[in-house]
GROMACS .gro file of C-alpha atoms in nm:
model
  101
    1MET     CA    1   0.004   0.007   0.005
    2VAL     CA    2   0.124   0.340  -0.089
    3ARG     CA    3   0.136   0.604   0.192
    4ILE     CA    4   0.056   0.948   0.054
    5GLN     CA    5   0.205   1.230   0.254
    6LEU     CA    6  -0.018   1.533   0.338
    7ASN     CA    7   0.211   1.765   0.129
    8GLU     CA    8   0.153   1.545  -0.178
    9MET     CA    9  -0.226   1.559  -0.114
   10ASN     CA   10  -0.205   1.938  -0.076
   11GLU     CA   11  -0.011   1.954  -0.413
   12ILE     CA   12  -0.286   1.731  -0.574
   13SER     CA   13  -0.577   1.945  -0.435
   14ARG     CA   14  -0.404   2.260  -0.546
   15PHE     CA   15  -0.470   2.189  -0.916
   16GLU     CA   16  -0.819   2.071  -0.883
   17PRO     CA   17  -0.974   2.423  -0.948
   18LEU     CA   18  -0.761   2.444  -1.267
   19PHE     CA   19  -0.900   2.124  -1.416
   20ILE     CA   20  -1.255   2.222  -1.316
   21ASP     CA   21  -1.212   2.539  -1.497
   22LEU     CA   22  -1.044   2.398  -1.804
   23LEU     CA   23  -1.277   2.099  -1.851
   24PRO     CA   24  -1.639   2.108  -1.941
   25ASP     CA   25  -1.909   2.145  -1.674
   26ASP     CA   26  -1.966   1.771  -1.666
   27ILE     CA   27  -1.669   1.710  -1.411
   28ASN     CA   28  -1.686   1.751  -1.042
   29GLU     CA   29  -1.417   1.774  -0.768
   30GLN     CA   30  -1.376   1.406  -0.742
   31HIS     CA   31  -1.327   1.381  -1.126
   32ALA     CA   32  -1.067   1.664  -1.102
   33ARG     CA   33  -0.893   1.498  -0.810
   34ILE     CA   34  -0.852   1.172  -1.011
   35LEU     CA   35  -0.734   1.358  -1.321
   36VAL     CA   36  -0.478   1.562  -1.119
   37THR     CA   37  -0.348   1.247  -0.945
   38MET     CA   38  -0.330   1.057  -1.291
   39PHE     CA   39  -0.099   1.351  -1.409
   40ARG     CA   40   0.103   1.324  -1.076
   41LEU     CA   41   0.147   0.952  -1.149
   42GLY     CA   42   0.266   1.008  -1.503
   43GLY     CA   43  -0.070   0.927  -1.664
   44PHE     CA   44  -0.044   0.557  -1.630
   45THR     CA   45  -0.156   0.356  -1.310
   46THR     CA   46  -0.393   0.083  -1.176
   47LEU     CA   47  -0.705   0.128  -0.989
   48ASN     CA   48  -0.555  -0.006  -0.672
   49ILE     CA   49  -0.268   0.251  -0.681
   50LEU     CA   50  -0.502   0.528  -0.768
   51THR     CA   51  -0.710   0.417  -0.469
   52ASP     CA   52  -0.404   0.429  -0.244
   53TYR     CA   53  -0.324   0.786  -0.355
   54LEU     CA   54  -0.676   0.908  -0.288
   55PRO     CA   55  -0.744   0.801   0.078
   56PHE     CA   56  -1.025   1.028   0.130
   57LEU     CA   57  -1.240   0.861  -0.142
   58SER     CA   58  -1.362   0.514  -0.100
   59GLN     CA   59  -1.276   0.253  -0.369
   60PRO     CA   60  -1.632   0.212  -0.499
   61THR     CA   61  -1.647   0.587  -0.543
   62ILE     CA   62  -1.323   0.595  -0.737
   63SER     CA   63  -1.438   0.305  -0.956
   64ILE     CA   64  -1.758   0.495  -1.044
   65ARG     CA   65  -1.565   0.812  -1.110
   66VAL     CA   66  -1.306   0.642  -1.315
   67ALA     CA   67  -1.588   0.474  -1.531
   68GLU     CA   68  -1.743   0.819  -1.577
   69LEU     CA   69  -1.403   0.962  -1.677
   70VAL     CA   70  -1.363   0.666  -1.930
   71ASN     CA   71  -1.708   0.742  -2.083
   72LYS     CA   72  -1.619   1.112  -2.114
   73GLY     CA   73  -1.287   0.997  -2.283
   74TYR     CA   74  -1.054   1.154  -2.031
   75LEU     CA   75  -0.927   0.810  -1.928
   76ARG     CA   76  -0.890   0.482  -2.106
   77LYS     CA   77  -0.868   0.124  -1.959
   78ASN     CA   78  -0.592  -0.092  -2.101
   79PRO     CA   79  -0.732  -0.452  -2.041
   80GLU     CA   80  -0.443  -0.613  -2.213
   81LEU     CA   81  -0.235  -0.560  -1.898
   82MET     CA   82  -0.301  -0.736  -1.568
   83PRO     CA   83  -0.386  -0.569  -1.339
   84MET     CA   84  -0.572  -0.355  -1.586
   85ALA     CA   85  -0.401  -0.026  -1.639
   86LEU     CA   86  -0.556   0.322  -1.642
   87VAL     CA   87  -0.426   0.579  -1.904
   88LEU     CA   88  -0.474   0.940  -1.915
   89MET     CA   89  -0.591   1.069  -2.240
   90LEU     CA   90  -0.532   1.442  -2.166
   91ASP     CA   91  -0.193   1.595  -2.224
   92ILE     CA   92  -0.041   1.926  -2.156
   93LYS     CA   93  -0.109   2.053  -2.513
   94ASN     CA   94  -0.470   1.969  -2.486
   95LEU     CA   95  -0.508   2.146  -2.164
   96GLU     CA   96  -0.303   2.455  -2.309
   97SER     CA   97  -0.557   2.478  -2.603
   98ARG     CA   98  -0.847   2.467  -2.363
   99LEU     CA   99  -0.687   2.747  -2.163
  100GLU     CA  100  -0.634   2.960  -2.474
  101SER     CA  101  -0.995   2.924  -2.591
   0.00000   0.00000   0.00000
């Protein structure tokens, strides 16, 4: 189990408002927290590791939010790998273009 330190959590929550502003109105704080964490983890992780990095959200809640983000096209599940990997579909250029528009 990964132990996330308070300063890491503060760093993650610091960028949540930016994601909420840049992305359409169909994401909430939990979605933003997952997306920021995915960026922090290099855009590639598993659901178990993501759950470890988000101790204030329950595993079922994270699973639901991840499924919603997959449906919105922000994340992709890579079922070829076991455990199944999550891949961030957003990149810096995509976010920059949203910031400029």
